[in-house]
Structures are given as structure tokens and as C-alpha cells.
Amino acid sequence: MTRPSPLPLIQALRALAALMVAAGHAQFEAAGVAARAGLAFAPASWLPWPAGVDVFFVISGFIIAHAAVPLQGRADARTVFLAHRIARVVPLYWLATTLYLALAWLRPGLLGASAEGPATLAASYLFWPMARGDGAVQPLYSLGWTLNYEMAFYVLFALALPLGRRLSAAGVLALLAGLVLAGQGMGRVAGPLPVPLAFWSDPIVLEFACGVALALARQEGLRLPGPARLALAIAGLVLLSLAGEAPALPRCLAWGGPAALLVAAAALGPSGAVGPPLRPAVMLGDASYALYLAHPFVVRGARVVAEATGLAAPLGPGPLAILMLILAGVAALVLHRIVERPLTRAARALLAPAQKPDPAANKV
């Protein structure tokens, strides 16, 4: 088996997606500082910052289908795939959730956490969609709503994985489209659906399907020349900017469509080694999961420290937001190297230990 070739532009796009989400939260914290200090601050609105999640979803669909090629045809494909996904996603998320709970208990007002029962706590750790006391269908650590979608996508992908490259992609697309159609249809006929079904059948899951389709297109040999990919990237950014943070179209179209253009621009070009200009972006892309999960702690902590030390006013909300992003990026790189990678390796060793070669296999 050979691993799929690396795609540095995809990793750089992961960095951009994580930075978009972090930028939205950093500007929110900076706006709070400005309001308390009586300072003027207008958050930048040239991109809808929450749309970084939509870029992530399309990338996720692409990467999963792209990276699963070596597993196709193996009898243990489903088991190994799910073990690797659990090892990649669960440890750091559980760590972030536990840290959130600890801080909520020690400093209840720091994170704005509300009291929830044991059922919500269990659902948060098990990636099960459940409405909180405030009505939001989010886990205790609210960023985890995206991971509830990710885990559901992994299960659907695992179901289709043994079918082979083309059939598995078609199967995943059919499952995702069927889930959305069934959920929307049942909602119109039977009224409000149970929370998990309503959550999983949201059209946002079609963004994963876009990524899977792009992976299949690449596997079938589709490559676009540089000018065409540049045009796709520019079109994606322009359409995102035009959509704004309150789009008139459904999210999967307003943000998911441009996100698919950006991923296509990064995915449908040649593979190769990382050049020096891209290396910092690729490094941050490798740490994008750590950046996504850790940045709320960093930006809130930076705000608290800036206000407590009296630096918030002289620094200004704009520079403070930029400083928050820099600190979040540095924290993510450190966390990725000293915490995330060792945790992932340990979890993989536990859940999917490497098989030792059979000495008898070389005997005639």
C-alpha cells in the first residue's frame, strides 16, 4: 500500500479556515473590550468568519476520501478507518471539553457556561446531538457541534468504504443526499423531528459530499491548470465576501458553494513537496485542529489579561485582536507538537495496533 501524495495547498487552506473562525472570535472579544473601555471598534466584515467551518467540512470530505484509498479492499477497512478517526479527533476534544468544564467550575462567569445535567455532559463526550437548557443544539464546549457532524460523516463513510473507490464515493454521496431528503421530507409531513435526526439531516452535511466528489475527481485524474485554479480561488473568496455573515441563501449554498470552489482550487492541482513560501501555512494547517479547539481559551485569556493589566485601552481593540490571533497560532503549534501528536499516536496504538508481519508469509 502507498499513501496518497501530500497536498500542501490543502493544508494551507486548513490554516485559513481555522484562522477565519479564530478571527471571528478574536474580534468578538476585542469588541467587548472596546465597549467596556468606551473605544470605537468596527470588526472587519470583508469575509464571513464563521464560514471557516464550511471550508473545513468540504476539506474534511476531500481528505477522508483521499486518505482512505490505501484502506479500500482490506477486510478490516471499516475497523481501521474508524479507529484512526477516533484516535485523531477524540483525545484532544475530550481534553478541551474537560478543561472547559474545569474552568466553568472554578470561574463560572469566565466562559459564560450554563449549568447542564449529566445527560448533556454524556452527550457532549459521545458526539450525540442534544439540545442544551438554552435550546441550542450544541455540546457543553460549543465548538464541538462541528465534531458531531464530523463523527456522523465518518460513520456513513465507513459504511460505504468496502465498496471500492468509485462505489464507496457514490455510496457516501447517496447516503448524505438521502439523509437530507428524508429529513426534510419527514419534517414537512410529520412536523418537528427528533433532535438528532433534525441535526444530521441539515443540508450542511452536503458540504462533506462536495469534498468527497472532489476527491473522486482527483482520483480519476482531473487536474486544472494554475490560471483556472487561481480563478476558482478568487471566485470563492469573492462569493464568500458577497454572501456576508447573514446570507439570503441557505448556508450550504451561500458559504458551502464558495468553500467548494476554494477546495477545488487547492485539490485539483499537482502534488509535491512543500516549498519555503508555503511552509509556515502548512505547519499551521497541520495544527489547524489544535487551533480550532484551543483558540477560544487563548483569546478569552488574552482579553482577561489585557483588561486586568490595563493594557487593553492603550493597545487598542484592533491590535489586541491581531495579538490574540498570533497567540492562538503559537499556542496551536505548541499544542500540536507536545500534546496532540503524542495523544494521537497513543490512541492509535491502543485502538489500531500495527500488525506484525507473519514470518510464515515469506515461506514457500
mmCIF file of N, CA, C and O in Angstrom, residues 176-265:
data_model
loop_
_atom_site.group_PDB
_atom_site.id
_atom_site.type_symbol
_atom_site.label_atom_id
_atom_site.label_comp_id
_atom_site.label_asym_id
_atom_site.label_seq_id
_atom_site.Cartn_x
_atom_site.Cartn_y
_atom_site.Cartn_z
ATOM 1 N N LEU A 176 -25.571 10.703 2.107
ATOM 2 C CA LEU A 176 -25.713 12.080 2.578
ATOM 3 C C LEU A 176 -26.921 12.764 1.942
ATOM 4 O O LEU A 176 -27.712 13.423 2.632
ATOM 5 N N ALA A 177 -27.060 12.597 0.621
ATOM 6 C CA ALA A 177 -28.210 13.212 -0.051
ATOM 7 C C ALA A 177 -29.519 12.603 0.440
ATOM 8 O O ALA A 177 -30.507 13.320 0.670
ATOM 9 N N GLY A 178 -29.526 11.284 0.608
ATOM 10 C CA GLY A 178 -30.738 10.623 1.103
ATOM 11 C C GLY A 178 -31.098 11.056 2.502
ATOM 12 O O GLY A 178 -32.279 11.226 2.829
ATOM 13 N N LEU A 179 -30.092 11.255 3.352
ATOM 14 C CA LEU A 179 -30.347 11.706 4.716
ATOM 15 C C LEU A 179 -30.998 13.079 4.720
ATOM 16 O O LEU A 179 -31.974 13.325 5.449
ATOM 17 N N VAL A 180 -30.473 13.987 3.888
ATOM 18 C CA VAL A 180 -31.042 15.336 3.822
ATOM 19 C C VAL A 180 -32.462 15.297 3.276
ATOM 20 O O VAL A 180 -33.384 15.915 3.837
ATOM 21 N N LEU A 181 -32.667 14.556 2.183
ATOM 22 C CA LEU A 181 -34.008 14.481 1.584
ATOM 23 C C LEU A 181 -35.008 13.855 2.538
ATOM 24 O O LEU A 181 -36.148 14.324 2.672
ATOM 25 N N ALA A 182 -34.598 12.777 3.212
ATOM 26 C CA ALA A 182 -35.507 12.105 4.149
ATOM 27 C C ALA A 182 -35.850 13.023 5.313
ATOM 28 O O ALA A 182 -37.014 13.135 5.719
ATOM 29 N N GLY A 183 -34.835 13.686 5.865
ATOM 30 C CA GLY A 183 -35.085 14.572 6.994
ATOM 31 C C GLY A 183 -35.969 15.744 6.631
ATOM 32 O O GLY A 183 -36.911 16.076 7.365
ATOM 33 N N GLN A 184 -35.692 16.358 5.480
ATOM 34 C CA GLN A 184 -36.508 17.497 5.062
ATOM 35 C C GLN A 184 -37.939 17.060 4.752
ATOM 36 O O GLN A 184 -38.909 17.741 5.102
ATOM 37 N N GLY A 185 -38.069 15.903 4.087
ATOM 38 C CA GLY A 185 -39.409 15.419 3.761
ATOM 39 C C GLY A 185 -40.212 15.038 4.986
ATOM 40 O O GLY A 185 -41.386 15.405 5.122
ATOM 41 N N MET A 186 -39.582 14.318 5.918
ATOM 42 C CA MET A 186 -40.274 13.928 7.138
ATOM 43 C C MET A 186 -40.646 15.149 7.967
ATOM 44 O O MET A 186 -41.699 15.178 8.609
ATOM 45 N N GLY A 187 -39.769 16.169 7.955
ATOM 46 C CA GLY A 187 -40.066 17.374 8.717
ATOM 47 C C GLY A 187 -41.310 18.081 8.202
ATOM 48 O O GLY A 187 -42.085 18.629 8.986
ATOM 49 N N ARG A 188 -41.514 18.046 6.880
ATOM 50 C CA ARG A 188 -42.696 18.698 6.312
ATOM 51 C C ARG A 188 -43.967 17.893 6.586
ATOM 52 O O ARG A 188 -45.042 18.465 6.771
ATOM 53 N N VAL A 189 -43.832 16.579 6.596
ATOM 54 C CA VAL A 189 -45.013 15.716 6.740
ATOM 55 C C VAL A 189 -45.364 15.493 8.211
ATOM 56 O O VAL A 189 -46.528 15.610 8.613
ATOM 57 N N ALA A 190 -44.354 15.162 9.009
ATOM 58 C CA ALA A 190 -44.609 14.747 10.388
ATOM 59 C C ALA A 190 -44.359 15.838 11.415
ATOM 60 O O ALA A 190 -44.564 15.615 12.606
ATOM 61 N N GLY A 191 -43.914 17.004 10.990
ATOM 62 C CA GLY A 191 -43.640 18.062 11.954
ATOM 63 C C GLY A 191 -42.227 17.961 12.486
ATOM 64 O O GLY A 191 -41.359 17.295 11.905
ATOM 65 N N PRO A 192 -41.966 18.614 13.609
ATOM 66 C CA PRO A 192 -40.605 18.641 14.154
ATOM 67 C C PRO A 192 -40.035 17.240 14.360
ATOM 68 O O PRO A 192 -40.701 16.351 14.913
ATOM 69 N N LEU A 193 -38.800 17.047 13.913
ATOM 70 C CA LEU A 193 -38.137 15.752 14.029
ATOM 71 C C LEU A 193 -37.420 15.649 15.371
ATOM 72 O O LEU A 193 -37.144 16.665 16.022
ATOM 73 N N PRO A 194 -37.103 14.429 15.788
ATOM 74 C CA PRO A 194 -36.215 14.293 16.955
ATOM 75 C C PRO A 194 -34.919 15.058 16.724
ATOM 76 O O PRO A 194 -34.437 15.156 15.587
ATOM 77 N N VAL A 195 -34.366 15.587 17.779
ATOM 78 C CA VAL A 195 -33.205 16.468 17.662
ATOM 79 C C VAL A 195 -32.063 15.830 16.867
ATOM 80 O O VAL A 195 -31.521 16.458 15.946
ATOM 81 N N PRO A 196 -31.661 14.592 17.153
ATOM 82 C CA PRO A 196 -30.542 14.036 16.385
ATOM 83 C C PRO A 196 -30.820 13.958 14.890
ATOM 84 O O PRO A 196 -29.958 14.301 14.077
ATOM 85 N N LEU A 197 -32.018 13.514 14.497
ATOM 86 C CA LEU A 197 -32.333 13.391 13.075
ATOM 87 C C LEU A 197 -32.395 14.757 12.412
ATOM 88 O O LEU A 197 -31.906 14.944 11.284
ATOM 89 N N ALA A 198 -32.994 15.731 13.081
ATOM 90 C CA ALA A 198 -33.041 17.086 12.523
ATOM 91 C C ALA A 198 -31.638 17.653 12.355
ATOM 92 O O ALA A 198 -31.334 18.330 11.362
ATOM 93 N N PHE A 199 -30.763 17.358 13.302
ATOM 94 C CA PHE A 199 -29.383 17.841 13.241
ATOM 95 C C PHE A 199 -28.636 17.190 12.086
ATOM 96 O O PHE A 199 -28.026 17.876 11.260
ATOM 97 N N TRP A 200 -28.685 15.865 12.000
ATOM 98 C CA TRP A 200 -27.905 15.141 10.990
ATOM 99 C C TRP A 200 -28.422 15.364 9.572
ATOM 100 O O TRP A 200 -27.667 15.198 8.622
ATOM 101 N N SER A 201 -29.688 15.710 9.430
ATOM 102 C CA SER A 201 -30.243 15.889 8.086
ATOM 103 C C SER A 201 -30.194 17.334 7.607
ATOM 104 O O SER A 201 -30.768 17.664 6.569
ATOM 105 N N ASP A 202 -29.515 18.186 8.351
ATOM 106 C CA ASP A 202 -29.344 19.572 7.906
ATOM 107 C C ASP A 202 -28.559 19.571 6.591
ATOM 108 O O ASP A 202 -27.579 18.826 6.439
ATOM 109 N N PRO A 203 -28.957 20.397 5.617
ATOM 110 C CA PRO A 203 -28.245 20.414 4.327
ATOM 111 C C PRO A 203 -26.761 20.746 4.424
ATOM 112 O O PRO A 203 -26.033 20.538 3.450
ATOM 113 N N ILE A 204 -26.289 21.206 5.573
ATOM 114 C CA ILE A 204 -24.865 21.497 5.708
ATOM 115 C C ILE A 204 -24.015 20.248 5.483
ATOM 116 O O ILE A 204 -22.845 20.341 5.084
ATOM 117 N N VAL A 205 -24.590 19.051 5.704
ATOM 118 C CA VAL A 205 -23.819 17.816 5.512
ATOM 119 C C VAL A 205 -23.468 17.608 4.039
ATOM 120 O O VAL A 205 -22.563 16.823 3.725
ATOM 121 N N LEU A 206 -24.152 18.297 3.140
ATOM 122 C CA LEU A 206 -23.817 18.174 1.719
ATOM 123 C C LEU A 206 -22.450 18.778 1.412
ATOM 124 O O LEU A 206 -21.877 18.492 0.355
ATOM 125 N N GLU A 207 -21.921 19.581 2.322
ATOM 126 C CA GLU A 207 -20.570 20.105 2.132
ATOM 127 C C GLU A 207 -19.538 18.978 2.193
ATOM 128 O O GLU A 207 -18.531 19.012 1.477
ATOM 129 N N PHE A 208 -19.769 17.974 3.056
ATOM 130 C CA PHE A 208 -18.901 16.795 3.047
ATOM 131 C C PHE A 208 -18.984 16.094 1.686
ATOM 132 O O PHE A 208 -17.971 15.628 1.160
ATOM 133 N N ALA A 209 -20.186 16.026 1.133
ATOM 134 C CA ALA A 209 -20.372 15.372 -0.167
ATOM 135 C C ALA A 209 -19.573 16.091 -1.250
ATOM 136 O O ALA A 209 -18.988 15.445 -2.136
ATOM 137 N N CYS A 210 -19.531 17.412 -1.196
ATOM 138 C CA CYS A 210 -18.740 18.173 -2.168
ATOM 139 C C CYS A 210 -17.268 17.777 -2.081
ATOM 140 O O CYS A 210 -16.588 17.601 -3.109
ATOM 141 N N GLY A 211 -16.764 17.631 -0.862
ATOM 142 C CA GLY A 211 -15.366 17.234 -0.696
ATOM 143 C C GLY A 211 -15.105 15.841 -1.227
ATOM 144 O O GLY A 211 -14.075 15.588 -1.869
ATOM 145 N N VAL A 212 -16.012 14.902 -0.963
ATOM 146 C CA VAL A 212 -15.855 13.535 -1.476
ATOM 147 C C VAL A 212 -15.854 13.536 -3.004
ATOM 148 O O VAL A 212 -15.045 12.848 -3.644
ATOM 149 N N ALA A 213 -16.745 14.313 -3.600
ATOM 150 C CA ALA A 213 -16.808 14.392 -5.064
ATOM 151 C C ALA A 213 -15.511 14.951 -5.631
ATOM 152 O O ALA A 213 -15.014 14.485 -6.670
ATOM 153 N N LEU A 214 -14.921 15.942 -4.969
ATOM 154 C CA LEU A 214 -13.656 16.495 -5.437
ATOM 155 C C LEU A 214 -12.527 15.468 -5.315
ATOM 156 O O LEU A 214 -11.649 15.394 -6.189
ATOM 157 N N ALA A 215 -12.545 14.680 -4.243
ATOM 158 C CA ALA A 215 -11.529 13.634 -4.099
ATOM 159 C C ALA A 215 -11.653 12.605 -5.217
ATOM 160 O O ALA A 215 -10.641 12.158 -5.781
ATOM 161 N N LEU A 216 -12.871 12.205 -5.542
ATOM 162 C CA LEU A 216 -13.072 11.245 -6.626
ATOM 163 C C LEU A 216 -12.602 11.841 -7.953
ATOM 164 O O LEU A 216 -11.976 11.143 -8.765
ATOM 165 N N ALA A 217 -12.896 13.118 -8.177
ATOM 166 C CA ALA A 217 -12.454 13.766 -9.413
ATOM 167 C C ALA A 217 -10.933 13.751 -9.511
ATOM 168 O O ALA A 217 -10.378 13.476 -10.587
ATOM 169 N N ARG A 218 -10.257 14.003 -8.408
ATOM 170 C CA ARG A 218 -8.790 13.959 -8.424
ATOM 171 C C ARG A 218 -8.296 12.539 -8.679
ATOM 172 O O ARG A 218 -7.359 12.318 -9.447
ATOM 173 N N GLN A 219 -8.918 11.560 -8.019
ATOM 174 C CA GLN A 219 -8.513 10.166 -8.208
ATOM 175 C C GLN A 219 -8.730 9.692 -9.644
ATOM 176 O O GLN A 219 -8.010 8.821 -10.140
ATOM 177 N N GLU A 220 -9.710 10.289 -10.313
ATOM 178 C CA GLU A 220 -9.977 9.939 -11.713
ATOM 179 C C GLU A 220 -9.055 10.679 -12.678
ATOM 180 O O GLU A 220 -9.168 10.512 -13.891
ATOM 181 N N GLY A 221 -8.157 11.495 -12.125
ATOM 182 C CA GLY A 221 -7.157 12.130 -12.964
ATOM 183 C C GLY A 221 -7.432 13.569 -13.333
ATOM 184 O O GLY A 221 -6.670 14.161 -14.116
ATOM 185 N N LEU A 222 -8.480 14.174 -12.804
ATOM 186 C CA LEU A 222 -8.782 15.554 -13.149
ATOM 187 C C LEU A 222 -7.757 16.498 -12.519
ATOM 188 O O LEU A 222 -7.548 16.480 -11.313
ATOM 189 N N ARG A 223 -7.122 17.304 -13.346
ATOM 190 C CA ARG A 223 -6.206 18.343 -12.887
ATOM 191 C C ARG A 223 -6.538 19.624 -13.642
ATOM 192 O O ARG A 223 -6.874 19.593 -14.827
ATOM 193 N N LEU A 224 -6.432 20.726 -12.943
ATOM 194 C CA LEU A 224 -6.701 22.020 -13.550
ATOM 195 C C LEU A 224 -5.407 22.824 -13.629
ATOM 196 O O LEU A 224 -4.578 22.766 -12.705
ATOM 197 N N PRO A 225 -5.218 23.583 -14.694
ATOM 198 C CA PRO A 225 -4.024 24.433 -14.782
ATOM 199 C C PRO A 225 -4.059 25.547 -13.756
ATOM 200 O O PRO A 225 -5.119 25.892 -13.213
ATOM 201 N N GLY A 226 -2.898 26.113 -13.496
ATOM 202 C CA GLY A 226 -2.783 27.150 -12.482
ATOM 203 C C GLY A 226 -3.736 28.316 -12.652
ATOM 204 O O GLY A 226 -4.397 28.725 -11.678
ATOM 205 N N PRO A 227 -3.870 28.896 -13.845
ATOM 206 C CA PRO A 227 -4.802 30.029 -14.003
ATOM 207 C C PRO A 227 -6.245 29.669 -13.660
ATOM 208 O O PRO A 227 -6.966 30.480 -13.070
ATOM 209 N N ALA A 228 -6.674 28.453 -14.018
ATOM 210 C CA ALA A 228 -8.047 28.042 -13.711
ATOM 211 C C ALA A 228 -8.241 27.900 -12.208
ATOM 212 O O ALA A 228 -9.281 28.308 -11.658
ATOM 213 N N ARG A 229 -7.245 27.360 -11.536
ATOM 214 C CA ARG A 229 -7.368 27.192 -10.084
ATOM 215 C C ARG A 229 -7.319 28.543 -9.373
ATOM 216 O O ARG A 229 -8.008 28.749 -8.371
ATOM 217 N N LEU A 230 -6.513 29.445 -9.895
ATOM 218 C CA LEU A 230 -6.485 30.803 -9.323
ATOM 219 C C LEU A 230 -7.838 31.473 -9.490
ATOM 220 O O LEU A 230 -8.335 32.145 -8.572
ATOM 221 N N ALA A 231 -8.461 31.284 -10.645
ATOM 222 C CA ALA A 231 -9.788 31.871 -10.881
ATOM 223 C C ALA A 231 -10.816 31.280 -9.919
ATOM 224 O O ALA A 231 -11.677 32.009 -9.399
ATOM 225 N N LEU A 232 -10.731 29.974 -9.662
ATOM 226 C CA LEU A 232 -11.653 29.344 -8.710
ATOM 227 C C LEU A 232 -11.455 29.923 -7.305
ATOM 228 O O LEU A 232 -12.433 30.195 -6.598
ATOM 229 N N ALA A 233 -10.197 30.090 -6.903
ATOM 230 C CA ALA A 233 -9.924 30.622 -5.563
ATOM 231 C C ALA A 233 -10.447 32.051 -5.427
ATOM 232 O O ALA A 233 -11.069 32.398 -4.409
ATOM 233 N N ILE A 234 -10.209 32.869 -6.440
ATOM 234 C CA ILE A 234 -10.692 34.257 -6.394
ATOM 235 C C ILE A 234 -12.215 34.281 -6.363
ATOM 236 O O ILE A 234 -12.832 35.033 -5.589
ATOM 237 N N ALA A 235 -12.839 33.426 -7.198
ATOM 238 C CA ALA A 235 -14.306 33.379 -7.215
ATOM 239 C C ALA A 235 -14.849 32.945 -5.861
ATOM 240 O O ALA A 235 -15.849 33.500 -5.380
ATOM 241 N N GLY A 236 -14.199 31.957 -5.236
ATOM 242 C CA GLY A 236 -14.657 31.510 -3.925
ATOM 243 C C GLY A 236 -14.595 32.609 -2.882
ATOM 244 O O GLY A 236 -15.537 32.817 -2.112
ATOM 245 N N LEU A 237 -13.485 33.348 -2.851
ATOM 246 C CA LEU A 237 -13.343 34.433 -1.876
ATOM 247 C C LEU A 237 -14.332 35.563 -2.149
ATOM 248 O O LEU A 237 -14.921 36.124 -1.217
ATOM 249 N N VAL A 238 -14.517 35.903 -3.430
ATOM 250 C CA VAL A 238 -15.454 36.979 -3.773
ATOM 251 C C VAL A 238 -16.878 36.594 -3.388
ATOM 252 O O VAL A 238 -17.633 37.401 -2.812
ATOM 253 N N LEU A 239 -17.275 35.347 -3.694
ATOM 254 C CA LEU A 239 -18.637 34.909 -3.367
ATOM 255 C C LEU A 239 -18.854 34.851 -1.856
ATOM 256 O O LEU A 239 -19.941 35.189 -1.371
ATOM 257 N N LEU A 240 -17.833 34.436 -1.116
ATOM 258 C CA LEU A 240 -17.952 34.454 0.343
ATOM 259 C C LEU A 240 -18.136 35.878 0.843
ATOM 260 O O LEU A 240 -18.972 36.144 1.715
ATOM 261 N N SER A 241 -17.355 36.794 0.302
ATOM 262 C CA SER A 241 -17.455 38.190 0.723
ATOM 263 C C SER A 241 -18.830 38.766 0.399
ATOM 264 O O SER A 241 -19.425 39.483 1.221
ATOM 265 N N LEU A 242 -19.351 38.432 -0.768
ATOM 266 C CA LEU A 242 -20.672 38.935 -1.153
ATOM 267 C C LEU A 242 -21.780 38.330 -0.304
ATOM 268 O O LEU A 242 -22.790 38.979 -0.035
ATOM 269 N N ALA A 243 -21.602 37.076 0.112
ATOM 270 C CA ALA A 243 -22.636 36.420 0.924
ATOM 271 C C ALA A 243 -22.781 37.091 2.282
ATOM 272 O O ALA A 243 -23.887 37.235 2.810
ATOM 273 N N GLY A 244 -21.665 37.499 2.876
ATOM 274 C CA GLY A 244 -21.715 38.161 4.169
ATOM 275 C C GLY A 244 -22.064 37.211 5.300
ATOM 276 O O GLY A 244 -22.218 35.997 5.102
ATOM 277 N N GLU A 245 -22.215 37.758 6.503
ATOM 278 C CA GLU A 245 -22.480 36.930 7.682
ATOM 279 C C GLU A 245 -23.958 36.655 7.887
ATOM 280 O O GLU A 245 -24.323 35.909 8.798
ATOM 281 N N ALA A 246 -24.815 37.232 7.069
ATOM 282 C CA ALA A 246 -26.256 36.942 7.143
ATOM 283 C C ALA A 246 -26.758 36.664 5.728
ATOM 284 O O ALA A 246 -27.492 37.458 5.150
ATOM 285 N N PRO A 247 -26.346 35.531 5.155
ATOM 286 C CA PRO A 247 -26.674 35.271 3.750
ATOM 287 C C PRO A 247 -28.157 35.044 3.528
ATOM 288 O O PRO A 247 -28.858 34.518 4.395
ATOM 289 N N ALA A 248 -28.617 35.445 2.348
ATOM 290 C CA ALA A 248 -30.017 35.231 1.993
ATOM 291 C C ALA A 248 -30.272 33.785 1.594
ATOM 292 O O ALA A 248 -31.365 33.261 1.801
ATOM 293 N N LEU A 249 -29.281 33.139 1.019
ATOM 294 C CA LEU A 249 -29.410 31.748 0.597
ATOM 295 C C LEU A 249 -29.132 30.817 1.772
ATOM 296 O O LEU A 249 -28.530 31.221 2.774
ATOM 297 N N PRO A 250 -29.555 29.549 1.682
ATOM 298 C CA PRO A 250 -29.187 28.582 2.715
ATOM 299 C C PRO A 250 -27.675 28.497 2.873
ATOM 300 O O PRO A 250 -26.919 28.688 1.910
ATOM 301 N N ARG A 251 -27.229 28.185 4.067
ATOM 302 C CA ARG A 251 -25.797 28.187 4.375
ATOM 303 C C ARG A 251 -25.003 27.284 3.447
ATOM 304 O O ARG A 251 -23.901 27.632 3.018
ATOM 305 N N CYS A 252 -25.537 26.106 3.137
ATOM 306 C CA CYS A 252 -24.789 25.158 2.315
ATOM 307 C C CYS A 252 -24.544 25.703 0.911
ATOM 308 O O CYS A 252 -23.621 25.252 0.224
ATOM 309 N N LEU A 253 -25.367 26.660 0.472
ATOM 310 C CA LEU A 253 -25.159 27.287 -0.827
ATOM 311 C C LEU A 253 -24.333 28.564 -0.701
ATOM 312 O O LEU A 253 -23.358 28.777 -1.428
ATOM 313 N N ALA A 254 -24.720 29.424 0.233
ATOM 314 C CA ALA A 254 -24.073 30.732 0.370
ATOM 315 C C ALA A 254 -22.612 30.599 0.784
ATOM 316 O O ALA A 254 -21.743 31.334 0.289
ATOM 317 N N TRP A 255 -22.337 29.692 1.718
ATOM 318 C CA TRP A 255 -20.961 29.514 2.197
ATOM 319 C C TRP A 255 -20.348 28.203 1.705
ATOM 320 O O TRP A 255 -19.166 28.156 1.402
ATOM 321 N N GLY A 256 -21.165 27.156 1.623
ATOM 322 C CA GLY A 256 -20.636 25.871 1.195
ATOM 323 C C GLY A 256 -20.213 25.871 -0.264
ATOM 324 O O GLY A 256 -19.204 25.253 -0.622
ATOM 325 N N GLY A 257 -20.970 26.569 -1.125
ATOM 326 C CA GLY A 257 -20.604 26.635 -2.533
ATOM 327 C C GLY A 257 -19.250 27.299 -2.747
ATOM 328 O O GLY A 257 -18.357 26.721 -3.390
ATOM 329 N N PRO A 258 -19.029 28.514 -2.220
ATOM 330 C CA PRO A 258 -17.699 29.123 -2.339
ATOM 331 C C PRO A 258 -16.602 28.290 -1.671
ATOM 332 O O PRO A 258 -15.474 28.250 -2.166
ATOM 333 N N ALA A 259 -16.935 27.637 -0.552
ATOM 334 C CA ALA A 259 -15.938 26.776 0.097
ATOM 335 C C ALA A 259 -15.507 25.657 -0.842
ATOM 336 O O ALA A 259 -14.324 25.301 -0.911
ATOM 337 N N ALA A 260 -16.456 25.087 -1.583
ATOM 338 C CA ALA A 260 -16.128 24.034 -2.538
ATOM 339 C C ALA A 260 -15.216 24.553 -3.642
ATOM 340 O O ALA A 260 -14.314 23.843 -4.108
ATOM 341 N N LEU A 261 -15.411 25.803 -4.071
ATOM 342 C CA LEU A 261 -14.531 26.393 -5.082
ATOM 343 C C LEU A 261 -13.112 26.535 -4.544
ATOM 344 O O LEU A 261 -12.129 26.268 -5.255
ATOM 345 N N LEU A 262 -12.990 26.963 -3.285
ATOM 346 C CA LEU A 262 -11.666 27.107 -2.683
ATOM 347 C C LEU A 262 -10.960 25.761 -2.572
ATOM 348 O O LEU A 262 -9.761 25.644 -2.856
ATOM 349 N N VAL A 263 -11.700 24.733 -2.153
ATOM 350 C CA VAL A 263 -11.092 23.406 -2.010
ATOM 351 C C VAL A 263 -10.728 22.844 -3.383
ATOM 352 O O VAL A 263 -9.675 22.219 -3.548
ATOM 353 N N ALA A 264 -11.575 23.072 -4.375
ATOM 354 C CA ALA A 264 -11.248 22.624 -5.729
ATOM 355 C C ALA A 264 -9.959 23.277 -6.214
ATOM 356 O O ALA A 264 -9.113 22.633 -6.846
ATOM 357 N N ALA A 265 -9.786 24.559 -5.934
ATOM 358 C CA ALA A 265 -8.571 25.263 -6.348
ATOM 359 C C ALA A 265 -7.331 24.655 -5.706
ATOM 360 O O ALA A 265 -6.263 24.593 -6.324
#
